[in-house]
Short mmCIF file of C-alpha atoms in Angstrom, two decimals:
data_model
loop_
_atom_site.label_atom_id
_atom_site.label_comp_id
_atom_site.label_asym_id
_atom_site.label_seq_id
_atom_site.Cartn_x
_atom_site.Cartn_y
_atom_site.Cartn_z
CA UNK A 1 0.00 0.00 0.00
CA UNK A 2 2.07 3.33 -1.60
CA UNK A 3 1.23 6.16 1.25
CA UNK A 4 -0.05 9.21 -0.85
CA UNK A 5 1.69 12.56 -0.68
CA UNK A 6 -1.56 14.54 1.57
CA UNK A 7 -3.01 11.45 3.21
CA UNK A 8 -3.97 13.16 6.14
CA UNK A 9 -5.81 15.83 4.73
CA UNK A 10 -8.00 13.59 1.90
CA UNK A 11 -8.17 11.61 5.11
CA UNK A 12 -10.07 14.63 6.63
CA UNK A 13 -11.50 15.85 3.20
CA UNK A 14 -13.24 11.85 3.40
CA UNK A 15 -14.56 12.12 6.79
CA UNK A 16 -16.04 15.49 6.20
CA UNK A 17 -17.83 14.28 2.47
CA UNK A 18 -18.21 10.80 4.13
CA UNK A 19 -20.58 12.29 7.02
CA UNK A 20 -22.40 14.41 4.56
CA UNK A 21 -22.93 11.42 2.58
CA UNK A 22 -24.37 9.50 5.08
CA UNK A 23 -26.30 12.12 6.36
CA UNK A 24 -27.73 13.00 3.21
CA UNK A 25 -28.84 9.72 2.55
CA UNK A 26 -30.63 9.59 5.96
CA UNK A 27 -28.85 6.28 7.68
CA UNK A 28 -26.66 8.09 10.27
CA UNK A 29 -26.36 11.21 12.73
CA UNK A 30 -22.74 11.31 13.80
CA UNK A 31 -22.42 12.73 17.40
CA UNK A 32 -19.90 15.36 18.85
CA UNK A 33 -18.69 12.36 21.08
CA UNK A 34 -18.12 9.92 17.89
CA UNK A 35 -13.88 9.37 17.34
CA UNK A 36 -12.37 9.98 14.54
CA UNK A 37 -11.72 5.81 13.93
CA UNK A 38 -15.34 5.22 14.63
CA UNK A 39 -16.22 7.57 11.80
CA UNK A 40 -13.61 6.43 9.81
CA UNK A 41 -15.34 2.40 9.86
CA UNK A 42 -18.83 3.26 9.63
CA UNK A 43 -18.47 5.48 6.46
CA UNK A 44 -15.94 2.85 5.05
CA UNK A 45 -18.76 0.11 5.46
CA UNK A 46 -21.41 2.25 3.97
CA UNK A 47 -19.02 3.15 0.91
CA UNK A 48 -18.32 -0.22 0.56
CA UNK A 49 -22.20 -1.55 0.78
CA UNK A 50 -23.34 1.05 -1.07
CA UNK A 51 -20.63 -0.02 -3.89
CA UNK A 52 -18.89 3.62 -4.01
CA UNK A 53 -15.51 1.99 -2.96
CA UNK A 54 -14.04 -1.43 -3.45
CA UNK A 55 -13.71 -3.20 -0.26
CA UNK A 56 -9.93 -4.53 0.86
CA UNK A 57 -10.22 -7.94 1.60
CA UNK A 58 -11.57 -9.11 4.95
CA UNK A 59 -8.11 -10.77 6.23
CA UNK A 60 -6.16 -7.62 5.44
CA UNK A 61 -8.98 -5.34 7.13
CA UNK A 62 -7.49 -2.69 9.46
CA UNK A 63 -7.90 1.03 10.37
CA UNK A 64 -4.83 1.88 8.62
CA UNK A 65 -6.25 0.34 5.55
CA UNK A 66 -9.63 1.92 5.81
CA UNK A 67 -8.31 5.59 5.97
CA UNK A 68 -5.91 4.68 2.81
CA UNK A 69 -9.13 3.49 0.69
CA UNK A 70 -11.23 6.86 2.04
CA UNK A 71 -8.10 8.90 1.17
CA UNK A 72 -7.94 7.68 -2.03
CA UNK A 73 -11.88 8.16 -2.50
CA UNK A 74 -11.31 11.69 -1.11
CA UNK A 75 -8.89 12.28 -3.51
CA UNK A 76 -11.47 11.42 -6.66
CA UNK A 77 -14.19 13.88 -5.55
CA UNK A 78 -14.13 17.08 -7.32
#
């Protein structure tokens, strides 16, 4: 897995678009009180049910992993 060059900001740019997403689609309200890693898993399991993003496969599953796919999905949106 090649690190990108701003991983940490697409990583914030995803959580931001990520929580709008989910929002907008009326299956989540994120609290003030919700971590960053909990965010992080719950919109990488709705991208990946709702076929946005292409899942990494279950034995190499980790949070490192999932903020590398949203950063790379971050990195796509306009």
């Amino acid at each position: 897995m090649k690190k990108l060059k701003n991983e940490k900001e697409l990583v914030k740019k995803a959580i931001a678009e990520g929580m709008k997403y989910g929002v907008e689609r009326g299956v989540v309200e994120f609290e003030p009180t919700d971590s960053a890693n909990e965010k992080i898993e719950y919109i990488y399991r709705l991208l990946v049910h709702d076929k946005v993003i292409q899942p990494v496969p279950q034995e190499q599953i980790s949070q490192l992993a999932m903020r590398h796919k949203l950063a790379i999905w971050a990195s796509k949106l306009k």
